[in-house]
CSV table of N, CA, C and O in Angstrom, one decimal:
chain,number,residue,atom,x,y,z
A,1,MET,N,-15.6,-33.8,-12.7
A,1,MET,CA,-15.7,-32.4,-12.5
A,1,MET,C,-17.1,-32.0,-12.8
A,1,MET,O,-17.7,-32.3,-13.9
A,2,ASN,N,-17.7,-31.2,-12.0
A,2,ASN,CA,-19.1,-30.8,-12.2
A,2,ASN,C,-19.2,-29.5,-13.0
A,2,ASN,O,-18.2,-28.8,-13.2
A,3,ALA,N,-20.3,-29.1,-13.4
A,3,ALA,CA,-20.6,-28.0,-14.3
A,3,ALA,C,-20.2,-26.7,-13.6
A,3,ALA,O,-19.6,-25.7,-14.3
A,4,ASN,N,-20.4,-26.5,-12.3
A,4,ASN,CA,-20.1,-25.3,-11.6
A,4,ASN,C,-18.5,-25.1,-11.6
A,4,ASN,O,-18.1,-23.9,-11.8
A,5,GLU,N,-17.7,-26.1,-11.5
A,5,GLU,CA,-16.3,-25.9,-11.5
A,5,GLU,C,-15.9,-25.6,-13.0
A,5,GLU,O,-14.9,-24.8,-13.1
A,6,LEU,N,-16.5,-26.2,-14.0
A,6,LEU,CA,-16.2,-25.9,-15.4
A,6,LEU,C,-16.5,-24.4,-15.7
A,6,LEU,O,-15.8,-23.9,-16.5
A,7,ARG,N,-17.6,-23.9,-15.2
A,7,ARG,CA,-18.0,-22.5,-15.5
A,7,ARG,C,-17.0,-21.5,-14.9
A,7,ARG,O,-16.9,-20.4,-15.4
A,8,ASP,N,-16.2,-21.9,-13.9
A,8,ASP,CA,-15.2,-21.0,-13.3
A,8,ASP,C,-13.9,-20.9,-14.2
A,8,ASP,O,-13.1,-20.0,-14.0
A,9,LYS,N,-13.8,-21.9,-15.2
A,9,LYS,CA,-12.6,-21.9,-16.0
A,9,LYS,C,-12.7,-21.0,-17.2
A,9,LYS,O,-13.9,-20.7,-17.6
A,10,THR,N,-11.6,-20.6,-17.8
A,10,THR,CA,-11.6,-19.8,-18.9
A,10,THR,C,-11.8,-20.7,-20.2
A,10,THR,O,-11.6,-21.9,-20.1
A,11,PRO,N,-12.2,-20.1,-21.3
A,11,PRO,CA,-12.4,-20.9,-22.5
A,11,PRO,C,-11.1,-21.7,-23.0
A,11,PRO,O,-11.2,-22.8,-23.5
A,12,ASP,N,-9.9,-21.1,-22.8
A,12,ASP,CA,-8.7,-21.8,-23.1
A,12,ASP,C,-8.5,-23.0,-22.2
A,12,ASP,O,-8.1,-24.1,-22.7
A,13,GLU,N,-8.8,-22.9,-20.9
A,13,GLU,CA,-8.7,-24.0,-20.1
A,13,GLU,C,-9.7,-25.1,-20.4
A,13,GLU,O,-9.4,-26.3,-20.3
A,14,LEU,N,-10.8,-24.6,-20.8
A,14,LEU,CA,-11.9,-25.6,-21.2
A,14,LEU,C,-11.6,-26.4,-22.5
A,14,LEU,O,-11.7,-27.6,-22.6
A,15,GLN,N,-10.9,-25.7,-23.5
A,15,GLN,CA,-10.4,-26.4,-24.6
A,15,GLN,C,-9.4,-27.4,-24.3
A,15,GLN,O,-9.4,-28.5,-24.8
A,16,GLU,N,-8.4,-27.1,-23.4
A,16,GLU,CA,-7.4,-28.1,-22.9
A,16,GLU,C,-8.1,-29.3,-22.3
A,16,GLU,O,-7.6,-30.4,-22.5
A,17,GLU,N,-9.1,-29.0,-21.4
A,17,GLU,CA,-9.8,-30.1,-20.8
A,17,GLU,C,-10.5,-31.0,-21.8
A,17,GLU,O,-10.6,-32.2,-21.7
A,18,LEU,N,-11.1,-30.4,-22.9
A,18,LEU,CA,-11.8,-31.1,-23.9
A,18,LEU,C,-10.8,-32.0,-24.6
A,18,LEU,O,-11.1,-33.2,-25.0
A,19,VAL,N,-9.6,-31.5,-25.0
A,19,VAL,CA,-8.6,-32.3,-25.6
A,19,VAL,C,-8.2,-33.4,-24.9
A,19,VAL,O,-8.1,-34.6,-25.2
A,20,LYS,N,-8.0,-33.2,-23.5
A,20,LYS,CA,-7.7,-34.3,-22.5
A,20,LYS,C,-8.8,-35.3,-22.5
A,20,LYS,O,-8.5,-36.6,-22.5
A,21,LEU,N,-10.0,-35.0,-22.5
A,21,LEU,CA,-11.2,-35.9,-22.4
A,21,LEU,C,-11.3,-36.7,-23.7
A,21,LEU,O,-11.6,-37.9,-23.6
A,22,LYS,N,-11.0,-36.1,-24.9
A,22,LYS,CA,-11.1,-36.8,-26.1
A,22,LYS,C,-10.0,-37.8,-26.2
A,22,LYS,O,-10.3,-38.9,-26.8
A,23,LYS,N,-8.8,-37.5,-25.8
A,23,LYS,CA,-7.8,-38.5,-25.7
A,23,LYS,C,-8.0,-39.6,-24.8
A,23,LYS,O,-7.9,-40.8,-25.2
A,24,GLU,N,-8.6,-39.3,-23.7
A,24,GLU,CA,-9.0,-40.4,-22.7
A,24,GLU,C,-10.1,-41.3,-23.4
A,24,GLU,O,-10.0,-42.5,-23.2
A,25,SER,N,-11.0,-40.7,-24.0
A,25,SER,CA,-12.1,-41.5,-24.7
A,25,SER,C,-11.5,-42.4,-25.8
A,25,SER,O,-12.0,-43.5,-25.9
A,26,PHE,N,-10.6,-41.8,-26.5
A,26,PHE,CA,-10.0,-42.7,-27.6
A,26,PHE,C,-9.2,-43.8,-27.0
A,26,PHE,O,-9.4,-45.0,-27.4
A,27,ASN,N,-8.5,-43.6,-25.9
A,27,ASN,CA,-7.8,-44.7,-25.2
A,27,ASN,C,-8.7,-45.7,-24.7
A,27,ASN,O,-8.5,-46.9,-24.8
A,28,LEU,N,-9.8,-45.3,-24.1
A,28,LEU,CA,-10.8,-46.2,-23.5
A,28,LEU,C,-11.5,-47.1,-24.7
A,28,LEU,O,-11.5,-48.3,-24.5
A,29,ARG,N,-11.7,-46.4,-25.8
A,29,ARG,CA,-12.3,-47.2,-26.9
A,29,ARG,C,-11.3,-48.2,-27.4
A,29,ARG,O,-11.7,-49.3,-27.8
A,30,PHE,N,-10.1,-47.8,-27.6
A,30,PHE,CA,-9.0,-48.7,-27.9
A,30,PHE,C,-8.9,-49.9,-27.0
A,30,PHE,O,-8.8,-51.0,-27.4
A,31,GLN,N,-8.9,-49.6,-25.7
A,31,GLN,CA,-8.8,-50.7,-24.7
A,31,GLN,C,-10.0,-51.7,-24.8
A,31,GLN,O,-9.9,-52.9,-24.7
A,32,GLN,N,-11.2,-51.1,-25.1
A,32,GLN,CA,-12.5,-51.9,-25.2
A,32,GLN,C,-12.3,-52.7,-26.5
A,32,GLN,O,-12.7,-53.9,-26.5
A,33,ALA,N,-11.8,-52.3,-27.6
A,33,ALA,CA,-11.7,-53.0,-28.7
A,33,ALA,C,-10.7,-54.2,-28.7
A,33,ALA,O,-10.9,-55.2,-29.3
A,34,THR,N,-9.7,-54.0,-27.8
A,34,THR,CA,-8.7,-55.1,-27.6
A,34,THR,C,-9.1,-56.0,-26.5
A,34,THR,O,-8.3,-56.9,-26.2
A,35,GLY,N,-10.1,-55.7,-25.8
A,35,GLY,CA,-10.5,-56.5,-24.7
A,35,GLY,C,-9.8,-56.4,-23.3
A,35,GLY,O,-9.9,-57.2,-22.5
A,36,GLN,N,-9.2,-55.2,-23.2
A,36,GLN,CA,-8.4,-54.9,-22.0
A,36,GLN,C,-9.2,-54.0,-21.1
A,36,GLN,O,-8.7,-53.8,-20.0
A,37,LEU,N,-10.3,-53.5,-21.4
A,37,LEU,CA,-11.1,-52.6,-20.6
A,37,LEU,C,-12.0,-53.4,-19.6
A,37,LEU,O,-12.8,-54.2,-20.0
A,38,GLU,N,-11.7,-53.2,-18.3
A,38,GLU,CA,-12.5,-53.8,-17.3
A,38,GLU,C,-13.8,-53.2,-16.9
A,38,GLU,O,-14.9,-53.7,-16.8
A,39,ASN,N,-13.7,-51.8,-16.7
A,39,ASN,CA,-14.8,-51.0,-16.3
A,39,ASN,C,-15.3,-50.3,-17.5
A,39,ASN,O,-14.9,-49.1,-17.9
A,40,THR,N,-16.4,-50.8,-18.1
A,40,THR,CA,-16.9,-50.2,-19.4
A,40,THR,C,-17.7,-48.9,-19.1
A,40,THR,O,-17.9,-48.1,-20.0
A,41,ALA,N,-18.0,-48.6,-17.9
A,41,ALA,CA,-18.8,-47.4,-17.6
A,41,ALA,C,-17.9,-46.2,-17.8
A,41,ALA,O,-18.4,-45.1,-17.9
A,42,GLN,N,-16.6,-46.4,-17.8
A,42,GLN,CA,-15.6,-45.3,-18.0
A,42,GLN,C,-15.8,-44.6,-19.3
A,42,GLN,O,-15.6,-43.4,-19.5
A,43,VAL,N,-16.2,-45.3,-20.4
A,43,VAL,CA,-16.5,-44.9,-21.7
A,43,VAL,C,-17.5,-43.9,-21.6
A,43,VAL,O,-17.5,-42.8,-22.2
A,44,LYS,N,-18.6,-44.3,-21.0
A,44,LYS,CA,-19.8,-43.4,-21.0
A,44,LYS,C,-19.5,-42.2,-20.1
A,44,LYS,O,-19.9,-41.1,-20.5
A,45,ALA,N,-18.8,-42.3,-19.1
A,45,ALA,CA,-18.4,-41.2,-18.2
A,45,ALA,C,-17.5,-40.2,-19.0
A,45,ALA,O,-17.7,-38.9,-18.9
A,46,ALA,N,-16.6,-40.6,-19.7
A,46,ALA,CA,-15.7,-39.7,-20.5
A,46,ALA,C,-16.4,-39.0,-21.6
A,46,ALA,O,-16.2,-37.9,-21.8
A,47,ARG,N,-17.4,-39.7,-22.2
A,47,ARG,CA,-18.2,-39.1,-23.3
A,47,ARG,C,-19.1,-38.0,-22.7
A,47,ARG,O,-19.2,-36.9,-23.3
A,48,ARG,N,-19.7,-38.3,-21.5
A,48,ARG,CA,-20.6,-37.3,-20.9
A,48,ARG,C,-19.7,-36.1,-20.4
A,48,ARG,O,-20.3,-35.0,-20.5
A,49,ALA,N,-18.5,-36.3,-20.0
A,49,ALA,CA,-17.7,-35.2,-19.4
A,49,ALA,C,-17.3,-34.3,-20.6
A,49,ALA,O,-17.4,-33.1,-20.5
A,50,ALA,N,-17.0,-34.9,-21.8
A,50,ALA,CA,-16.7,-34.1,-22.9
A,50,ALA,C,-17.9,-33.3,-23.4
A,50,ALA,O,-17.7,-32.1,-23.7
A,51,ALA,N,-19.1,-33.9,-23.4
A,51,ALA,CA,-20.3,-33.1,-23.7
A,51,ALA,C,-20.5,-32.0,-22.8
A,51,ALA,O,-21.0,-30.9,-23.2
A,52,ARG,N,-20.3,-32.2,-21.5
A,52,ARG,CA,-20.5,-31.2,-20.5
A,52,ARG,C,-19.5,-30.0,-20.7
A,52,ARG,O,-20.0,-28.8,-20.7
A,53,VAL,N,-18.3,-30.3,-21.2
A,53,VAL,CA,-17.3,-29.2,-21.4
A,53,VAL,C,-17.8,-28.4,-22.7
A,53,VAL,O,-17.7,-27.2,-22.7
A,54,LYS,N,-18.2,-29.2,-23.7
A,54,LYS,CA,-18.7,-28.5,-24.9
A,54,LYS,C,-19.9,-27.6,-24.6
A,54,LYS,O,-20.0,-26.5,-25.2
A,55,THR,N,-20.8,-28.0,-23.8
A,55,THR,CA,-22.0,-27.3,-23.4
A,55,THR,C,-21.6,-26.0,-22.7
A,55,THR,O,-22.0,-24.9,-23.1
A,56,ILE,N,-20.6,-26.0,-21.8
A,56,ILE,CA,-20.1,-24.8,-21.1
A,56,ILE,C,-19.4,-23.9,-22.2
A,56,ILE,O,-19.6,-22.7,-22.0
A,57,LEU,N,-18.7,-24.5,-23.1
A,57,LEU,CA,-17.9,-23.6,-24.0
A,57,LEU,C,-19.0,-22.9,-24.9
A,57,LEU,O,-18.8,-21.7,-25.2
A,58,ASN,N,-20.1,-23.6,-25.3
A,58,ASN,CA,-21.1,-23.0,-26.1
A,58,ASN,C,-21.8,-21.9,-25.3
A,58,ASN,O,-22.2,-20.8,-25.9
A,59,GLU,N,-22.1,-22.1,-24.0
A,59,GLU,CA,-22.8,-21.1,-23.2
A,59,GLU,C,-21.8,-19.8,-23.1
A,59,GLU,O,-22.4,-18.7,-23.3
A,60,LYS,N,-20.6,-20.0,-22.9
A,60,LYS,CA,-19.6,-18.9,-22.8
A,60,LYS,C,-19.5,-18.1,-24.1
A,60,LYS,O,-19.5,-16.9,-24.2
A,61,ALA,N,-19.6,-18.9,-25.3
A,61,ALA,CA,-19.6,-18.2,-26.6
A,61,ALA,C,-20.9,-17.4,-26.9
A,61,ALA,O,-20.8,-16.3,-27.4
A,62,ALA,N,-22.0,-18.0,-26.5
A,62,ALA,CA,-23.3,-17.2,-26.6
A,62,ALA,C,-23.3,-16.0,-25.7
A,62,ALA,O,-23.8,-15.0,-26.2
A,63,GLN,N,-22.8,-16.1,-24.5
A,63,GLN,CA,-22.7,-15.0,-23.6
A,63,GLN,C,-21.8,-13.9,-24.2
A,63,GLN,O,-22.2,-12.7,-24.1
A,64,ALA,N,-20.7,-14.3,-24.8
A,64,ALA,CA,-19.7,-13.3,-25.3
A,64,ALA,C,-20.4,-12.6,-26.5
A,64,ALA,O,-20.1,-11.5,-26.8
A,65,ALA,N,-21.1,-13.4,-27.3
A,65,ALA,CA,-21.7,-12.8,-28.6
A,65,ALA,C,-22.8,-11.8,-28.1
A,65,ALA,O,-23.1,-10.9,-28.9
A,66,GLY,N,-23.4,-12.1,-27.0
A,66,GLY,CA,-24.6,-11.3,-26.6
A,66,GLY,C,-24.1,-10.0,-26.0
A,66,GLY,O,-24.9,-9.0,-25.9
A,67,GLU,N,-22.9,-9.9,-25.6
A,67,GLU,CA,-22.4,-8.6,-24.9
A,67,GLU,C,-22.0,-7.6,-25.9
A,67,GLU,O,-21.8,-7.7,-27.0
């Protein structure tokens, strides 16, 4: 999901997306620790997606505070 699609979402939807991404990241780390993860690039992608959501949430919070 790219940043433009995330900017169209409400803060509540973004929080739900962040929770989903953190769970996915946990599961991927668990798979990696047990040696079951085949595509290690998924860990990096999940981490970056979570950071992207956090950035959009912070932008929306700053915008709301400025108004």
